[in-house]
XYZ file of C-alpha atoms in Angstrom:
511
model
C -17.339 -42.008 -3.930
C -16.305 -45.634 -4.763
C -13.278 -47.044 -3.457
C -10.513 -48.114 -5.531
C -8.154 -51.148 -5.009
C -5.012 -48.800 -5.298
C -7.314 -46.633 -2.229
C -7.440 -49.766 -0.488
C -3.920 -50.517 -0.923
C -2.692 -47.260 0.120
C -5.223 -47.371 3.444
C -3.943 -50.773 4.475
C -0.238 -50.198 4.174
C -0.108 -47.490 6.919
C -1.685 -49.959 9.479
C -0.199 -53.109 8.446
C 2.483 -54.641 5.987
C 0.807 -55.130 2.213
C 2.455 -55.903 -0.657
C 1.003 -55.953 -4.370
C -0.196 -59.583 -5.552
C 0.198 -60.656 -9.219
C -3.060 -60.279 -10.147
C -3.193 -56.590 -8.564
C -5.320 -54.071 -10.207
C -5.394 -50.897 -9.178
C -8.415 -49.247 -11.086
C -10.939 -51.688 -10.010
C -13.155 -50.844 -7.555
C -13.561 -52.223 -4.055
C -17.588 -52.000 -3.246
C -17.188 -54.563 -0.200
C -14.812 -57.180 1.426
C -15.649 -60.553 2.959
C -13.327 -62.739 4.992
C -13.467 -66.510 4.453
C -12.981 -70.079 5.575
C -11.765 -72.773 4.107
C -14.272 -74.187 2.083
C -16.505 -71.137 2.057
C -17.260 -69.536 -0.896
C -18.811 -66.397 -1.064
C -21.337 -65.252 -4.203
C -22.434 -61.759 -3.067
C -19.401 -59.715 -2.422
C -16.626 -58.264 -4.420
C -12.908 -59.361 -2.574
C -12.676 -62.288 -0.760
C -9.770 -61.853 2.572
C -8.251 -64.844 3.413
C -5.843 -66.572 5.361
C -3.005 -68.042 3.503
C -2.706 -71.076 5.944
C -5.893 -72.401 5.552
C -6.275 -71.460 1.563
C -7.689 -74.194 -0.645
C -7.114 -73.521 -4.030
C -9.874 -75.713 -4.810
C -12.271 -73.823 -3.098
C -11.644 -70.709 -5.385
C -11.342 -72.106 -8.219
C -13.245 -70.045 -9.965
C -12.835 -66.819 -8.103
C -10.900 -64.114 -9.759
C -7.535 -63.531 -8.849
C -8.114 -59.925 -8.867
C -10.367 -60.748 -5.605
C -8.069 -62.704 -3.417
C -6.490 -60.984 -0.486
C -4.288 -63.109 1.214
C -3.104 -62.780 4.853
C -0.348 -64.777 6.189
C 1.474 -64.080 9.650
C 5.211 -65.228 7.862
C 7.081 -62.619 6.472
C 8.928 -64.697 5.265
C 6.890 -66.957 3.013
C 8.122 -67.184 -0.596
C 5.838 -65.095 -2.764
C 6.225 -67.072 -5.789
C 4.903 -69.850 -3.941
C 1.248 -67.571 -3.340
C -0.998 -68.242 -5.845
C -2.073 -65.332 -7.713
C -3.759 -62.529 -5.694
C -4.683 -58.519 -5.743
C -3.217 -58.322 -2.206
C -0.867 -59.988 0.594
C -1.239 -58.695 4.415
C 1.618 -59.799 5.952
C 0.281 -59.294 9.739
C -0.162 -61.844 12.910
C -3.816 -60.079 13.385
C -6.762 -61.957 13.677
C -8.804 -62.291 10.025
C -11.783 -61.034 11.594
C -9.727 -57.690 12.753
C -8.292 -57.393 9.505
C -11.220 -58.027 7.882
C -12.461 -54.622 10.007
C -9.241 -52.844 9.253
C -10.345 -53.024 5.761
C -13.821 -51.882 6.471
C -12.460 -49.229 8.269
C -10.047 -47.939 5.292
C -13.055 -47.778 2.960
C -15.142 -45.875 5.591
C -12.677 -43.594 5.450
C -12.288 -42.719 2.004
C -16.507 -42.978 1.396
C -16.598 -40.206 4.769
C -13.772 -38.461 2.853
C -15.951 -37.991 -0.629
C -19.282 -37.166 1.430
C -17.798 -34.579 2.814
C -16.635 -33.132 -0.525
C -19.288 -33.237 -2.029
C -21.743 -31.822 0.890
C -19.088 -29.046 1.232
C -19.836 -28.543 -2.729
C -23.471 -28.152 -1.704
C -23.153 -25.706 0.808
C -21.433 -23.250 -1.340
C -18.435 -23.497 0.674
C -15.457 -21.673 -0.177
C -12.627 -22.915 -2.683
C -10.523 -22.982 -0.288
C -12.316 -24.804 2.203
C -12.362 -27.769 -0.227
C -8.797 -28.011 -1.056
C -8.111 -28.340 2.859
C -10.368 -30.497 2.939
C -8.803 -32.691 0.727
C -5.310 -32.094 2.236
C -6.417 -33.702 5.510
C -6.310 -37.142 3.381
C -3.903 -36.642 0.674
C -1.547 -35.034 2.801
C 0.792 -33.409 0.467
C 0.659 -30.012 -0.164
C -2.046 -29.143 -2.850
C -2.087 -25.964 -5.334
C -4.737 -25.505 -7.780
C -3.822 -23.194 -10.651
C -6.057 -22.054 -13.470
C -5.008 -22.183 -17.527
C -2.784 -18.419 -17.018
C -0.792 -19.873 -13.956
C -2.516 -18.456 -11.471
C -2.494 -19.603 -8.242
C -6.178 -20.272 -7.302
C -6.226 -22.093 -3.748
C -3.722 -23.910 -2.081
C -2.989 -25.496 1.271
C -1.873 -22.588 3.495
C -1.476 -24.485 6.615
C 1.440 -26.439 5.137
C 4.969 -25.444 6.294
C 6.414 -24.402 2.527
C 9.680 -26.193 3.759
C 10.222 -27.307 0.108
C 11.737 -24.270 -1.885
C 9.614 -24.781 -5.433
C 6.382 -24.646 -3.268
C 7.217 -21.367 -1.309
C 8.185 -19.694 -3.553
C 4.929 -20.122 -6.490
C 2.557 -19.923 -3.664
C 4.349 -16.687 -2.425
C 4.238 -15.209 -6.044
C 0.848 -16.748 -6.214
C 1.290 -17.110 -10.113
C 3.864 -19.375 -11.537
C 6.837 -17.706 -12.892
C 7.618 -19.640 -15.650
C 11.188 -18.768 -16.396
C 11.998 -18.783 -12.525
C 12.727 -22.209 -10.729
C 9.504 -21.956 -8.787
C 7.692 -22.982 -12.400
C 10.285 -26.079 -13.343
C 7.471 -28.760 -11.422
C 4.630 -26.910 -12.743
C 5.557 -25.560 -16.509
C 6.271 -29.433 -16.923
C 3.563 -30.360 -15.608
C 1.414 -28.477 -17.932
C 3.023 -29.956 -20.568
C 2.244 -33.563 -19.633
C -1.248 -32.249 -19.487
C -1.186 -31.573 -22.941
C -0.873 -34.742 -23.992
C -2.571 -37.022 -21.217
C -5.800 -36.217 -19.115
C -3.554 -36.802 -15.827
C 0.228 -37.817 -14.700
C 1.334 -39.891 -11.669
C 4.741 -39.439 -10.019
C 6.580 -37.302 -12.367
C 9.826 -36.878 -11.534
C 9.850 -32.924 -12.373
C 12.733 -31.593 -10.043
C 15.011 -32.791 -8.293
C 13.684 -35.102 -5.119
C 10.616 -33.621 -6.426
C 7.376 -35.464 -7.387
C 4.185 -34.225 -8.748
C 0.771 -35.705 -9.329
C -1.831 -33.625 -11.352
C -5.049 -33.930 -12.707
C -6.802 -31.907 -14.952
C -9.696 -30.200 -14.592
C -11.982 -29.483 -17.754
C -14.707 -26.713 -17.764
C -16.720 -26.077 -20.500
C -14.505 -28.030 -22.922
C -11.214 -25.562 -22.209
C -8.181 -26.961 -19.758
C -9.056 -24.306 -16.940
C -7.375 -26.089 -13.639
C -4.531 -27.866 -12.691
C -4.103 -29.502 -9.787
C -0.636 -30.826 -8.547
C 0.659 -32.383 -5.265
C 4.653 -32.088 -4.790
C 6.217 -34.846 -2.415
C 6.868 -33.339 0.633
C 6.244 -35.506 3.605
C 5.379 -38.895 1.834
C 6.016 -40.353 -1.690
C 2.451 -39.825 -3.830
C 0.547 -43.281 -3.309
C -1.570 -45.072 -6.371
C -4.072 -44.442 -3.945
C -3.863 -40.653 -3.642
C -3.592 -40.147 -7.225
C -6.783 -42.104 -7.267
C -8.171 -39.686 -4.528
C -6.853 -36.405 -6.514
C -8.673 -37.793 -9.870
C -11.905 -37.989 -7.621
C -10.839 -34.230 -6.221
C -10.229 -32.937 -9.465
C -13.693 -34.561 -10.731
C -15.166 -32.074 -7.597
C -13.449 -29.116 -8.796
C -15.117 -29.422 -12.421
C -18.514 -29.655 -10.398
C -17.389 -26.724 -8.388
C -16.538 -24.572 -11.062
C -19.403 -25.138 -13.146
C -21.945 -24.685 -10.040
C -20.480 -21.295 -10.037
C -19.851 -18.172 -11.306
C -16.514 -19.627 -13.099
C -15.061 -15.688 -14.227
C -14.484 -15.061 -10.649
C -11.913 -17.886 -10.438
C -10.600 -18.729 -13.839
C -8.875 -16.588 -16.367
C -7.065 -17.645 -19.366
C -3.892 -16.526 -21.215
C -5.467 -14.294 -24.135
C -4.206 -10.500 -23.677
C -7.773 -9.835 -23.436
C -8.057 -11.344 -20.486
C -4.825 -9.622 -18.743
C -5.756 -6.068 -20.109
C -9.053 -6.619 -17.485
C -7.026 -7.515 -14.698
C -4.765 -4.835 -15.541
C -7.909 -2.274 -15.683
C -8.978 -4.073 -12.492
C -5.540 -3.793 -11.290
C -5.829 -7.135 -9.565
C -1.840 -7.577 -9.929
C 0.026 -7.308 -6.642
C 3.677 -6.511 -8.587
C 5.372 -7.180 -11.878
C 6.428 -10.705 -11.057
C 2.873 -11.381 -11.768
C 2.181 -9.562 -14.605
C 5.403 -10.389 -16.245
C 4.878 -14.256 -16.094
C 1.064 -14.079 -16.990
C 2.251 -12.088 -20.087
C 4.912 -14.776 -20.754
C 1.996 -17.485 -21.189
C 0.722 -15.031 -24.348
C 2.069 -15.037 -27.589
C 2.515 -11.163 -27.533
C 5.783 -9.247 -27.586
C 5.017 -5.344 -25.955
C 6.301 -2.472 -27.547
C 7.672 0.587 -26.174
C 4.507 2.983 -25.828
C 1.150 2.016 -24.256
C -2.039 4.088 -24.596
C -5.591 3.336 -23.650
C -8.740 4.367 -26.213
C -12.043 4.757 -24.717
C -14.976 4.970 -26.520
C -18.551 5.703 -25.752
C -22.067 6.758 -27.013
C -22.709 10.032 -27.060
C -26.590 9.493 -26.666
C -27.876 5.775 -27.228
C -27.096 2.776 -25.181
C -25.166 0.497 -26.665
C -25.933 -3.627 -25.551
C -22.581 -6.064 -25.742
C -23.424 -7.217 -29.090
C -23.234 -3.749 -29.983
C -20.139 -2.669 -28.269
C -18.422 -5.922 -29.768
C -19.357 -5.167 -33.489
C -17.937 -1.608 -33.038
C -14.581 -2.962 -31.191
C -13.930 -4.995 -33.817
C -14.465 -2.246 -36.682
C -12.150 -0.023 -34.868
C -9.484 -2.963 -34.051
C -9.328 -3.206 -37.919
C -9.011 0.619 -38.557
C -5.885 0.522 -35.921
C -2.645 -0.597 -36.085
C -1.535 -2.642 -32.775
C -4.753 -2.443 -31.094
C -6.517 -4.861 -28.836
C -10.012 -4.480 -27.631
C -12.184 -5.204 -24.491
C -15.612 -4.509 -23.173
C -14.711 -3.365 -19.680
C -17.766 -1.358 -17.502
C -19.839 -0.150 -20.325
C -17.136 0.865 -22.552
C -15.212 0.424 -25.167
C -11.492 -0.273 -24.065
C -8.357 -0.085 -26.176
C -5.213 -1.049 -25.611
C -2.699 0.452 -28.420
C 0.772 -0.475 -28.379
C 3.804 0.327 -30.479
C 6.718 2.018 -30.450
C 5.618 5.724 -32.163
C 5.289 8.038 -29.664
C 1.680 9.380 -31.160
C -1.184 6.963 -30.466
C -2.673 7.299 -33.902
C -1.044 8.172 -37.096
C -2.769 11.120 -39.324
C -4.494 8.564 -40.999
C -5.804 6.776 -38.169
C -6.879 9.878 -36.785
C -9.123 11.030 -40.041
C -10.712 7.390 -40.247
C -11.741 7.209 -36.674
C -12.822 10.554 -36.390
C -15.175 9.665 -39.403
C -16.324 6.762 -37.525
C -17.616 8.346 -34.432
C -19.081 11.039 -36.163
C -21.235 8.781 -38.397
C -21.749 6.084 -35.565
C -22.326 9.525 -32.829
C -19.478 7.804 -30.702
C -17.435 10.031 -28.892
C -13.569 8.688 -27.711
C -10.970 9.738 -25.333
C -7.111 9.080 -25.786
C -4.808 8.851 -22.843
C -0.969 10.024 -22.512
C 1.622 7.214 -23.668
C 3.112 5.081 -20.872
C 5.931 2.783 -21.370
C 4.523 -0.417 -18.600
C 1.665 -1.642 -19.503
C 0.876 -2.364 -15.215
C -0.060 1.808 -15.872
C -3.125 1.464 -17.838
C -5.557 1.499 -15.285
C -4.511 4.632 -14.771
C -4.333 5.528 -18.622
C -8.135 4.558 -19.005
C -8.724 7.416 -16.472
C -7.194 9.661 -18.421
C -9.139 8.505 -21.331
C -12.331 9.158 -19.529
C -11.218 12.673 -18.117
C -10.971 13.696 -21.304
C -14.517 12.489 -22.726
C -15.380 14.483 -19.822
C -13.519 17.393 -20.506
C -14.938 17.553 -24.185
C -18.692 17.452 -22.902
C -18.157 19.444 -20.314
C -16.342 22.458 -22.768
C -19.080 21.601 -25.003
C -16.330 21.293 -27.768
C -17.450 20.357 -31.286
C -15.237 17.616 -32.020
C -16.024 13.717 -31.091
C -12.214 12.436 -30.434
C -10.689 14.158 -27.204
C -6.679 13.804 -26.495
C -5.757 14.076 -22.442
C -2.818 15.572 -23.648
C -4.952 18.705 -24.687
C -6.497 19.038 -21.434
C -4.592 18.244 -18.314
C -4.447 21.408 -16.894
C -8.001 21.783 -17.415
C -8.516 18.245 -15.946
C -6.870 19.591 -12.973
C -8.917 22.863 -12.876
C -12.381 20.779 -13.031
C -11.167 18.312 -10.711
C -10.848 20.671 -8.251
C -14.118 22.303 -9.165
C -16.315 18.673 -8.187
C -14.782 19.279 -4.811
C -17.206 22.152 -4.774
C -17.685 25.721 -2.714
C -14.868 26.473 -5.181
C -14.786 30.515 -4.529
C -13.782 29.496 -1.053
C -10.682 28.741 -2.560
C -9.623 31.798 -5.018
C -7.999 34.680 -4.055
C -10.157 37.728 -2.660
C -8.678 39.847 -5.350
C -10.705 38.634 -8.178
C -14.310 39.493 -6.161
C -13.056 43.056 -5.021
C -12.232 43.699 -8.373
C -14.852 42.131 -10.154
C -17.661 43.840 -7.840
C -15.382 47.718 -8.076
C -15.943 46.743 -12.364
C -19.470 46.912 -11.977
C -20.115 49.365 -10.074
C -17.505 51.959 -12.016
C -17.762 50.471 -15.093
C -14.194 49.864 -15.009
C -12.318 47.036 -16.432
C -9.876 46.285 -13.493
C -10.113 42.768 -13.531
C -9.986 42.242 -17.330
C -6.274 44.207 -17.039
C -5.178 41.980 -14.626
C -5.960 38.968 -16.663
C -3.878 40.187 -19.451
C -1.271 41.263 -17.480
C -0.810 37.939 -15.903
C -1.774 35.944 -19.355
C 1.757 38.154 -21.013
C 3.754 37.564 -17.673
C 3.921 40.339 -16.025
C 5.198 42.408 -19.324
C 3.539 45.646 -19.335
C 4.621 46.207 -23.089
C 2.669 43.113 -24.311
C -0.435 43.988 -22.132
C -0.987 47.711 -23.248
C -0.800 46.622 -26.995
C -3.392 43.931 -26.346
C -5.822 45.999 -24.653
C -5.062 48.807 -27.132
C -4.566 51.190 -24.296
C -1.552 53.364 -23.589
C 1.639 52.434 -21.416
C 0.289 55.111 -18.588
C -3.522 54.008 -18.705
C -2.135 50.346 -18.050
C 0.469 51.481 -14.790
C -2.819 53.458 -13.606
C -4.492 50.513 -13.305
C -2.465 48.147 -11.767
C -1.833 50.733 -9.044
C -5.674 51.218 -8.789
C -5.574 47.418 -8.349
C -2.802 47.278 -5.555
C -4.175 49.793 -3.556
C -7.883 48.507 -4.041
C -6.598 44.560 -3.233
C -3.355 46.023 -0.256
C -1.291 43.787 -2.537
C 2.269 43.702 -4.196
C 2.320 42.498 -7.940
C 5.781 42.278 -7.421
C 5.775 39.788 -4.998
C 6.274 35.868 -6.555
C 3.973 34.254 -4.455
C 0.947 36.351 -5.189
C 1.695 36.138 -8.465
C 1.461 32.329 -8.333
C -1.755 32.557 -6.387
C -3.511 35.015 -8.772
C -2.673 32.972 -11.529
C -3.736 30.058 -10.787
C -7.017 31.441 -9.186
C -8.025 33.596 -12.269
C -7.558 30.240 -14.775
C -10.069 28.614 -12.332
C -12.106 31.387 -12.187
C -11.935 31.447 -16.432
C -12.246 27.727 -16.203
C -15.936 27.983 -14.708
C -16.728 30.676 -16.482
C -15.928 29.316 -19.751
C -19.244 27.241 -20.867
């Protein structure tokens, strides 16, 4: 890391009074400083420190002014009568000592980089590097990606300032809530300029940010906002050189598991992810996307039926069906084919829709699963589930059909859901084996007349004209059944329990 004259500046005004000379420039770089005696010119170093009481002009002559440091011990010595000068030291220390007082600055900001850089090289953590860099800049840092995000920040700090507290607490910048007034201007200045230095942005408030490029796209911002101290030439010169460690950082690594960026692409992940901790998040990363939502979400999943399909593959047929669909946005997401639809209809697809995709799967053998509607769009992790119980639900029914609704089969979805759990016939009522085993060894049909008697509701009527059997034969049998089972087919609760045991019983029966 090489030292800057505003670095140097900054370093020597906390041990001693400095001022800016005329001929201060604060980009140039400070590689070594000499002190000097009248008369004594040096040729090998790059600032010359000397004392103002023994200055010969003639001696410097032709020295830069850009590399004259003068120290006097009068504070009040007319400045317009210095000659010109990067620095004056106003201090009653020895040259030699301030001589080592600058050394000592420098040291400290070439440690400072070192140790950035080797933490770099270990593979520390992001957040080991930005408090690192808090133990010189001070100030509170916060290091955001392109979608507002809140990447790393400085969680020792005390949050006393109210704009700070509350984006870190969010930990994504709201940007119609005052947390964002510092920030959302900030990200406007970096629209037009590389970096910005002392900003007025709120209030009292100051911000200095620098931008952090990755890969040719804006991906980080990082801003200080004055806290305990006013933001020095010199730390904006340090946060440059911090930023310019962040671009190495990020491209040293895996970038995706920092960065995102504002396309809804990008947020329908997170969403499947659910990586949002509440709907102040979502709702402000949505506000950085030129995308109003509609009233109904639902989620489109789409598969192979046989072959494996690569990315390239699963991109080509995301796009065909984006243009087949009205609304529609698509992502790869673990091996499928996601798709977010979004409108205000309360059907997913429209009969036309419906026909074209159903062509498509059949002649690309795709098979797709749609899930209920949902009016938040923070529910579609959950609606992909549903898209993917029902794929399930069509290959495990065998059906002959390649587009499967969730709507069609939740009760199903329940039914087999309980049937992974296994040891299943632990679980239904004893009735169903005592008449199932008495039908097989009489030949009778017991359990096939209380299927139909519980499939019409308990409506004798109904059930005798569907099993083509007389009123009489029909109260026979349900006797035969209540003495064979000891149980009441009056009673509610058995009712209840018989039902819903015989439609799991039919259930894994029914391939």
């Amino acid at each position: 890391m090489r030292v800057t004259m505003s670095m140097l500046y900054t370093g020597l005004k906390t041990c001693v009074l400095c001022q800016k000379g005329i001929a201060y420039n604060k980009q140039l770089y400070v590689d070594d400083v000499c002190f000097s005696k009248k008369s004594k010119l040096p040729t090998d170093i790059s600032y010359v420190l000397i004392d103002w009481s023994d200055y010969d002009q003639q001696a410097y002559v032709h020295s830069s002014p850009e590399m004259l440091i003068l120290a006097t011990r009068d504070e009040q010595v007319d400045r317009d009568t210095l000659p010109p000068c990067a620095l004056v030291v106003y201090s009653a220390t020895s040259l030699s000592q301030l001589f080592e007082i600058c050394r000592d600055v420098m040291r400290y900001y070439f440690q400072w980089g070192d140790e950035l850089l080797s933490l770099i090289m270990k593979n520390k953590d992001l957040q080991e590097l930005v408090s690192c860099a808090h133990q010189l800049l001070k100030n509170p840092i916060m290091i955001l990606d392109s979608s507002m995000k809140v990447l790393a920040f400085t969680p020792d700090d005390t949050m006393d300032d109210a704009i700070w507290k509350l984006t870190v607490e969010k930990g994504y910048a709201d940007l119609d809530g005052q947390s964002s007034l510092v920030l959302k201007r900030g990200l406007a200045l970096l629209n037009d300029h590389d970096s910005a230095y002392n900003h007025p942005m709120h209030g009292d408030s100051w911000a200095s940010a620098k931008n952090v490029v990755v890969n040719g796209n804006r991906v980080a911002l990082v801003s200080l906002i004055q806290k305990n101290h006013p933001i020095s030439e010199g730390d904006f010169a340090c946060l440059c050189y911090f930023g310019d460690m962040l671009a190495l950082y990020f491209k040293t690594r895996d970038s995706l598991s920092y960065l995102t960026d504002n396309r809804l692409e990008s947020i329908i992940t997170d969403l499947l992810d659910e990586r949002f901790k509440n709907e102040a998040e979502l709702n402000a990363r949505i506000r950085n996307v030129n995308w109003l939502p509609k009233l109904n979400f639902f989620i489109l999943t789409i598969q192979s039926c046989h072959l494996f399909l690569n990315k390239m593959q699963m991109k080509k047929i995301s796009e065909a069906i984006v243009k087949m669909l009205s609304n529609a946005w698509a992502v790869i997401y673990d091996d499928h084919i996601v798709i977010l639809i979004n409108h205000n209809s309360p059907l997913s697809l429209n009969v036309q829709e419906t026909s074209n995709l159903r062509y498509f799967l059949k002649q690309n053998q795709l098979c797709a699963g749609i899930s209920n509607s949902e009016k938040k769009i923070s529910e579609i992790a959950r609606l992909y589930r549903q898209s993917l119980i029902a794929i399930e639900m069509g290959s495990y029914l065998d059906l002959a059909d390649d587009l499967f609704l969730f709507s069609d089969h939740r009760v199903n979805s329940m039914l087999y859901a309980f049937i992974k759990l296994g040891d299943v016939e632990s679980y239904l009522n004893p009735c169903i084996k005592q008449l199932q085993e008495y039908d097989t060894k009489k030949n009778a049909a017991l359990l096939k007349t209380l299927i139909a008697y519980l499939k019409n509701n308990c409506k004798q009527l109904k059930t005798s004209q569907d099993l083509f059997i007389q009123r009489g034969t029909l109260t026979y049998r349900l006797k035969k059944i209540e003495e064979l089972c000891q149980v009441n087919l009056s009673d509610d609760k058995l009712i209840f329990d018989l039902q819903l045991s015989l439609n799991l019983y039919l259930f894994m029966h029914a391939k």
